[in-house]
Short mmCIF file of C-alpha atoms in Angstrom, two decimals:
data_model
loop_
_atom_site.label_atom_id
_atom_site.label_comp_id
_atom_site.label_asym_id
_atom_site.label_seq_id
_atom_site.Cartn_x
_atom_site.Cartn_y
_atom_site.Cartn_z
CA MET A 1 0.11 -0.34 0.41
CA VAL A 2 1.33 3.67 -1.25
CA GLN A 3 1.95 5.70 2.10
CA ALA A 4 0.19 8.67 2.17
CA LEU A 5 2.18 11.59 2.36
CA VAL A 6 -0.72 13.94 2.60
CA GLN A 7 -3.68 13.36 4.70
CA ALA A 8 -6.50 15.47 5.27
CA VAL A 9 -10.21 15.10 6.75
CA GLY A 10 -12.67 17.58 7.17
CA MET A 11 -9.72 20.54 6.11
CA GLY A 12 -11.37 23.56 5.47
CA TYR A 13 -10.06 27.09 6.47
CA ARG A 14 -12.07 30.66 7.03
CA TYR A 15 -10.29 34.02 7.02
CA PRO A 16 -10.12 36.07 9.97
CA SER A 17 -13.02 38.28 8.18
CA GLY A 18 -15.29 34.77 7.93
CA ARG A 19 -14.75 34.52 3.86
CA ILE A 20 -14.30 30.99 3.53
CA GLY A 21 -10.87 29.91 1.89
CA LEU A 22 -11.49 26.21 1.54
CA GLU A 23 -14.18 24.76 2.61
CA PRO A 24 -13.95 21.51 4.36
CA LEU A 25 -12.65 18.38 1.76
CA ASP A 26 -11.05 15.11 2.43
CA PHE A 27 -7.77 15.05 0.42
CA SER A 28 -5.02 12.66 0.02
CA VAL A 29 -1.21 12.10 -1.51
CA GLY A 30 0.25 9.35 -1.80
CA ALA A 31 4.35 9.17 -1.76
CA GLY A 32 5.53 9.30 -5.37
CA GLU A 33 1.80 10.76 -6.93
CA ILE A 34 1.48 14.07 -8.32
CA VAL A 35 -1.45 16.23 -8.18
CA ALA A 36 -2.32 19.73 -9.82
CA ALA A 37 -5.04 21.39 -8.23
CA ILE A 38 -6.57 23.72 -10.65
CA GLY A 39 -8.42 26.40 -10.18
CA PRO A 40 -9.33 30.71 -11.45
CA ASN A 41 -8.10 33.12 -9.00
CA GLY A 42 -10.02 32.79 -5.53
CA SER A 43 -10.64 29.28 -5.77
CA GLY A 44 -9.15 27.39 -2.69
CA LYS A 45 -5.99 26.58 -4.41
CA SER A 46 -3.50 28.74 -3.32
CA THR A 47 -4.86 28.50 0.56
CA LEU A 48 -4.25 24.63 0.26
CA ILE A 49 -1.60 25.07 -1.46
CA ARG A 50 -0.64 26.81 2.08
CA LEU A 51 -1.81 24.85 4.36
CA LEU A 52 0.05 22.26 3.26
CA ALA A 53 2.77 24.56 3.96
CA THR A 54 1.58 25.26 7.65
CA ASP A 55 2.02 29.07 6.50
CA LEU A 56 -1.79 28.91 7.60
CA ARG A 57 -3.13 26.57 10.14
CA ALA A 58 -6.57 24.52 9.64
CA THR A 59 -9.88 26.10 11.02
CA VAL A 60 -11.76 22.78 10.84
CA GLY A 61 -11.11 19.35 10.55
CA SER A 62 -7.64 18.14 10.49
CA LEU A 63 -4.03 17.49 8.54
CA SER A 64 -1.27 14.74 8.46
CA LEU A 65 2.10 15.62 6.46
CA LEU A 66 4.96 12.92 6.35
CA GLY A 67 2.68 10.51 8.88
CA SER A 68 2.77 13.01 11.46
CA PRO A 69 -0.14 15.02 12.50
CA VAL A 70 -0.67 19.06 12.07
CA ARG A 71 0.10 20.59 15.91
CA GLY A 72 2.09 22.98 17.83
CA SER A 73 5.04 24.09 16.21
CA PRO A 74 5.34 22.76 13.32
CA ARG A 75 9.23 23.12 12.78
CA ALA A 76 10.60 19.56 12.82
CA LEU A 77 7.86 18.49 9.88
CA ARG A 78 8.80 21.72 8.29
CA ARG A 79 12.59 20.49 7.73
CA GLY A 80 10.64 17.84 5.06
CA ILE A 81 8.58 20.10 3.01
CA ALA A 82 9.55 22.88 0.38
CA TYR A 83 7.15 25.40 -0.79
CA ALA A 84 7.70 27.93 -4.02
CA PRO A 85 5.03 30.30 -3.60
CA ASP A 86 3.90 32.49 -6.22
CA ASP A 87 5.54 36.05 -5.57
CA PRO A 88 9.73 34.85 -5.56
CA LEU A 89 11.02 36.01 -2.22
CA HIS A 90 15.06 36.34 -1.42
CA LEU A 91 17.68 38.74 -0.37
CA PRO A 92 19.14 40.48 -2.84
CA TRP A 93 22.14 41.45 -1.57
CA LEU A 94 23.19 38.24 -1.64
CA THR A 95 23.53 36.22 -4.74
CA GLY A 96 22.11 33.45 -6.40
CA GLU A 97 24.14 31.10 -5.12
CA GLU A 98 24.74 32.68 -1.80
CA ASN A 99 20.05 32.47 -1.27
CA ALA A 100 20.55 28.55 -2.66
CA ARG A 101 22.65 28.30 0.63
CA PHE A 102 20.82 29.86 3.02
CA PHE A 103 17.38 28.33 2.38
CA ALA A 104 19.34 24.76 2.07
CA VAL A 105 20.28 25.10 5.58
CA LEU A 106 17.33 26.22 6.93
CA ARG A 107 15.89 22.69 6.01
CA ALA A 108 18.87 20.93 6.74
CA PRO A 109 18.75 17.62 9.48
CA ALA A 110 18.18 18.70 13.23
CA GLU A 111 21.14 17.16 14.55
CA GLY A 112 23.38 18.82 11.63
CA GLY A 113 22.65 22.19 13.70
CA ALA A 114 20.51 23.93 10.81
CA ARG A 115 22.18 27.17 12.69
CA ASP A 116 26.14 26.10 12.75
CA GLY A 117 26.17 27.67 8.97
CA ALA A 118 29.21 26.08 7.41
CA ALA A 119 29.39 23.54 9.27
CA ALA A 120 25.83 21.67 8.74
CA TRP A 121 26.18 22.19 5.04
CA ASP A 122 25.59 19.06 3.39
CA GLY A 123 28.52 18.64 0.01
CA HIS A 124 25.36 16.45 -1.45
CA ILE A 125 23.20 19.78 -1.58
CA ALA A 126 26.29 22.06 -3.21
CA ILE A 127 26.51 19.36 -5.78
CA ARG A 128 22.73 19.35 -6.21
CA ILE A 129 22.53 23.40 -6.05
CA ALA A 130 24.92 23.55 -8.95
CA GLU A 131 23.10 20.75 -10.89
CA LEU A 132 19.74 22.75 -10.27
CA PHE A 133 22.21 26.25 -11.45
CA ARG A 134 23.52 24.00 -14.69
CA ALA A 135 19.24 22.85 -15.21
CA PHE A 136 17.21 25.91 -15.38
CA HIS A 137 20.42 28.17 -17.14
CA LEU A 138 21.57 30.22 -14.34
CA ASP A 139 25.11 29.31 -13.91
CA GLU A 140 26.43 32.46 -15.47
CA VAL A 141 24.46 34.07 -12.86
CA ARG A 142 25.44 32.30 -9.33
CA GLU A 143 27.68 34.84 -8.04
CA VAL A 144 25.75 37.56 -9.39
CA PRO A 145 23.52 39.41 -7.17
CA VAL A 146 19.85 38.60 -7.26
CA ALA A 147 19.09 42.07 -6.84
CA GLU A 148 20.30 42.76 -10.65
CA TYR A 149 18.30 39.17 -11.81
CA SER A 150 15.05 39.62 -13.83
CA PHE A 151 11.40 38.97 -12.40
CA GLY A 152 11.78 34.88 -14.69
CA MET A 153 15.45 34.56 -13.38
CA ARG A 154 13.79 35.11 -9.91
CA ARG A 155 11.34 32.70 -10.26
CA LYS A 156 13.60 29.98 -11.50
CA LEU A 157 15.80 30.62 -8.52
CA LEU A 158 12.65 30.01 -6.13
CA LEU A 159 11.85 26.59 -7.22
CA LEU A 160 15.93 25.61 -7.62
CA GLU A 161 15.61 26.57 -4.25
CA ALA A 162 12.53 24.22 -3.37
CA LEU A 163 14.28 21.60 -5.18
CA ALA A 164 17.48 21.80 -3.60
CA ALA A 165 17.21 19.53 -0.21
CA THR A 166 15.15 16.89 -2.23
CA PRO A 167 11.87 17.31 0.12
CA ASN A 168 9.51 15.05 0.47
CA LEU A 169 6.30 16.68 0.02
CA LEU A 170 7.08 19.42 -2.69
CA LEU A 171 4.51 22.01 -3.01
CA LEU A 172 4.72 25.00 -5.97
CA ASP A 173 2.04 27.47 -6.54
CA GLU A 174 1.70 28.89 -9.96
CA PRO A 175 5.83 27.65 -10.38
CA THR A 176 5.40 27.54 -14.56
CA VAL A 177 4.41 32.46 -14.60
CA GLY A 178 7.62 33.70 -15.70
CA LEU A 179 9.73 31.10 -17.09
CA ASP A 180 11.43 30.62 -20.68
CA PRO A 181 10.66 26.70 -22.26
CA PRO A 182 13.69 25.54 -20.84
CA GLY A 183 12.82 26.69 -17.60
CA THR A 184 9.45 25.11 -18.19
CA GLY A 185 10.97 21.28 -19.23
CA ALA A 186 13.72 21.32 -16.67
CA LEU A 187 10.64 22.00 -14.04
CA ARG A 188 9.00 19.28 -15.42
CA LYS A 189 12.28 17.17 -15.28
CA GLU A 190 12.76 17.48 -11.61
CA VAL A 191 9.81 16.84 -10.69
CA GLY A 192 9.05 14.00 -12.39
CA ALA A 193 12.44 12.56 -10.78
CA ARG A 194 11.06 13.92 -6.99
CA ALA A 195 7.85 11.87 -7.97
CA ALA A 196 9.81 8.64 -8.99
CA GLU A 197 12.48 9.22 -5.81
CA GLY A 198 9.22 8.89 -3.94
CA GLY A 199 8.27 11.90 -2.48
CA ALA A 200 5.00 14.18 -3.13
CA VAL A 201 4.30 17.07 -4.92
CA VAL A 202 1.56 19.49 -5.45
CA ILE A 203 0.83 22.18 -7.69
CA ALA A 204 -1.63 24.69 -7.78
CA THR A 205 -2.29 25.88 -11.21
CA ASN A 206 -4.84 27.47 -13.47
CA ASP A 207 -2.58 26.20 -16.98
CA THR A 208 -4.62 23.72 -18.21
CA ARG A 209 -2.35 22.71 -21.26
CA GLU A 210 1.18 21.75 -19.24
CA ILE A 211 1.44 21.16 -16.18
CA PRO A 212 -1.95 18.83 -15.76
CA TYR A 213 0.05 16.50 -17.95
CA TRP A 214 2.69 15.82 -14.97
CA ALA A 215 -0.10 14.73 -12.77
CA ASP A 216 -1.67 12.00 -11.77
CA ARG A 217 -4.66 13.38 -10.49
CA ILE A 218 -6.23 16.39 -11.10
CA LEU A 219 -8.39 18.22 -8.59
CA PHE A 220 -10.54 20.81 -9.85
CA LEU A 221 -11.26 23.73 -7.09
CA HIS A 222 -14.54 26.35 -7.71
CA ARG A 223 -14.83 28.81 -5.23
CA GLY A 224 -13.47 27.13 -2.40
CA ARG A 225 -15.25 23.75 -3.25
CA THR A 226 -13.93 21.29 -4.57
CA VAL A 227 -15.51 19.95 -8.02
CA ALA A 228 -13.46 17.42 -9.35
CA ASP A 229 -11.16 14.70 -8.20
CA ALA A 230 -9.69 11.91 -10.15
CA PRO A 231 -6.57 10.60 -12.09
CA LEU A 232 -6.42 12.49 -15.22
CA ALA A 233 -6.95 9.89 -17.28
CA THR A 234 -10.27 9.96 -16.09
CA LEU A 235 -11.07 13.70 -17.09
CA LEU A 236 -9.31 13.09 -20.70
CA ARG A 237 -11.36 10.59 -21.66
CA GLN A 238 -14.99 13.07 -20.95
CA LEU A 239 -13.20 15.42 -23.38
CA GLN A 240 -12.65 12.97 -26.24
CA GLY A 241 -14.93 12.78 -29.09
CA ARG A 242 -15.63 16.66 -28.59
CA THR A 243 -14.08 19.50 -31.21
CA ARG A 244 -15.35 22.53 -30.88
CA ILE A 245 -15.51 24.67 -34.35
CA GLU A 246 -15.64 28.20 -34.36
CA ILE A 247 -16.62 30.59 -36.87
CA ARG A 248 -16.99 34.51 -36.87
CA LEU A 249 -19.29 35.27 -39.15
CA GLY A 250 -19.49 38.51 -41.71
CA GLY A 251 -22.01 40.76 -43.25
CA SER A 252 -25.28 40.85 -41.40
CA PHE A 253 -24.68 37.88 -39.94
CA GLY A 254 -21.92 39.44 -38.10
CA ALA A 255 -23.71 43.05 -37.02
CA PRO A 256 -25.95 42.05 -34.18
CA ASP A 257 -23.66 42.48 -31.73
CA SER A 258 -21.48 46.00 -32.56
CA ASN A 259 -18.35 44.63 -29.96
CA PRO A 260 -18.32 40.78 -30.75
CA ALA A 261 -16.40 38.71 -28.59
CA PRO A 262 -12.79 37.35 -30.51
CA VAL A 263 -13.48 34.29 -31.42
CA GLY A 264 -11.54 31.21 -29.06
CA VAL A 265 -12.82 33.57 -25.95
CA ALA A 266 -15.54 31.84 -23.88
CA ILE A 267 -18.28 34.15 -23.38
CA PRO A 268 -21.45 33.64 -21.65
CA ASN A 269 -24.20 31.89 -23.74
CA ARG A 270 -26.70 33.77 -25.19
CA GLY A 271 -29.23 31.68 -26.29
CA SER A 272 -30.72 29.55 -29.51
CA PRO A 273 -28.92 30.23 -32.42
CA ASP A 274 -29.74 33.17 -34.58
CA PRO A 275 -33.07 32.89 -35.96
CA ALA A 276 -31.60 33.72 -39.38
CA LEU A 277 -30.24 30.19 -39.16
CA PRO A 278 -32.86 27.67 -38.09
CA GLY A 279 -31.77 23.86 -38.29
CA MET A 280 -28.06 23.81 -37.53
CA GLU A 281 -28.51 22.33 -34.56
CA ARG A 282 -29.93 18.86 -36.89
CA ILE A 283 -26.48 18.12 -39.21
CA PRO A 284 -25.37 14.82 -37.92
CA GLY A 285 -22.00 15.40 -35.51
CA VAL A 286 -23.73 18.09 -34.40
CA GLU A 287 -23.88 18.20 -30.37
CA SER A 288 -24.54 21.74 -29.49
CA VAL A 289 -24.32 25.08 -31.07
CA GLU A 290 -23.71 28.43 -28.99
CA ASP A 291 -24.66 31.54 -31.02
CA TYR A 292 -22.10 34.81 -29.09
CA GLY A 293 -24.08 37.50 -31.78
CA GLY A 294 -21.32 37.51 -34.49
CA SER A 295 -19.77 34.17 -33.94
CA ILE A 296 -20.79 30.84 -33.74
CA VAL A 297 -19.32 28.03 -31.51
CA VAL A 298 -20.43 24.36 -32.81
CA GLU A 299 -19.15 21.25 -30.35
CA SER A 300 -18.89 18.13 -32.79
CA SER A 301 -18.74 14.64 -32.61
CA ARG A 302 -17.00 13.86 -35.88
CA GLY A 303 -14.22 16.27 -35.44
CA SER A 304 -13.26 18.52 -38.12
CA ALA A 305 -15.07 16.35 -40.60
CA LEU A 306 -18.04 17.98 -39.99
CA LEU A 307 -16.59 21.40 -41.51
CA PRO A 308 -17.63 20.57 -45.55
CA GLU A 309 -21.70 20.42 -44.31
CA LEU A 310 -21.47 23.01 -41.71
CA ILE A 311 -19.92 25.28 -44.44
CA GLY A 312 -22.39 24.21 -47.13
CA PHE A 313 -24.80 24.84 -44.40
CA LEU A 314 -23.89 28.38 -43.71
CA LEU A 315 -23.52 29.01 -47.29
CA SER A 316 -27.01 27.86 -48.49
CA GLN A 317 -28.40 30.33 -45.68
CA GLY A 318 -26.66 33.31 -47.18
CA ALA A 319 -23.87 33.49 -44.14
CA ALA A 320 -20.28 34.99 -44.97
CA ILE A 321 -18.02 33.21 -43.01
CA ALA A 322 -14.80 35.68 -41.75
CA GLU A 323 -12.78 33.23 -40.31
CA ILE A 324 -12.69 29.28 -38.89
CA ARG A 325 -11.14 27.54 -35.96
CA VAL A 326 -11.48 24.32 -35.13
CA ARG A 327 -9.31 23.18 -31.52
CA GLU A 328 -9.64 20.03 -29.75
CA PRO A 329 -11.35 20.89 -25.95
CA ASP A 330 -8.62 21.37 -23.25
CA LEU A 331 -9.40 20.99 -19.01
CA GLY A 332 -10.01 23.91 -18.94
CA ASP A 333 -13.49 23.80 -21.22
CA LEU A 334 -14.00 20.28 -18.76
CA PHE A 335 -13.91 23.04 -15.89
CA GLN A 336 -16.29 25.54 -17.69
CA GLU A 337 -19.04 22.93 -17.94
CA MET A 338 -18.81 21.35 -14.13
CA THR A 339 -18.97 25.38 -13.23
CA GLY A 340 -20.18 27.91 -15.49
CA GLU A 341 -16.89 29.11 -15.15
CA LYS A 342 -13.87 30.24 -17.61
CA LEU A 343 -10.53 29.74 -15.24
CA GLY A 344 -9.57 33.23 -14.73
CA SER A 345 -13.38 34.78 -13.98
CA ALA A 346 -13.39 34.42 -10.40
CA GLY A 347 -12.64 36.66 -7.57
CA GLU A 348 -8.60 37.94 -6.37
CA GLU A 349 -6.92 35.18 -4.18
CA PRO A 350 -4.98 36.26 -0.83
#
């Protein structure tokens, strides 16, 4: 049986203002498992990460981390946990390498005497830091003060610091923000390696195109509530056979909306298809039709093979077609279907 490194039972959090940050939930993460918590701002994903980091304490329910209940002072527990928040925090007057060494020493084993400075320093960690500077393409700025780093460099350094001590529990909040493609690739490799070595990884994100495909399990959060908690493969199966065909109309068919939304941007449903285009929903393979006043979104069970009939129908109705885009749905579409809201549409989250 896989050991649970995170075990929450009825865990929830209410902020001092009375606002609910996270509704009570049961949640576990096993050794070697990667979980992506996905939701818009205000969904509770950052609150969840902060609870797991012991930065916040649950106001209801219980939480065990690394096999020990969280109670009293969690200092000993924190040595096995690495948390990379969404806002980089460094000592700007120190170099990148000095920052990495400083934060690694804070996580040194208790018997090593974390306050003994160099005496507590582990040679393995020094080698590990050097490897990570190379992996994240920061080797040339190791000896440069962090005050001179760009935002992207500071983001990479933050992740490097979290990874250096090979934590048993790795917590990442929006880790790909500010990363270039090589940085994202390095992060993906390191996250996979941490899980392969038996660590647990929890990532908070609203990215549906990259990070979810690193994960074994997806947790959808919406306004503090759990909407879905399932393996990635289970959620992906719900998306199979559903292609979105987005059509922007020209001429009089595009006139109803003086400021139409750009094709590919989800906006609230304004009702049934345009009265001038009745019968479109009866074309074989058309699962649904959404009219946005100047643009139409058709969900197809036949993929792009539906296009000739769809175009023929529109032209027979005298419609002018300005643009057509075909795309496969992703987890963002599934989230919107489950909650009625697009990722990124909710209020800000502390």
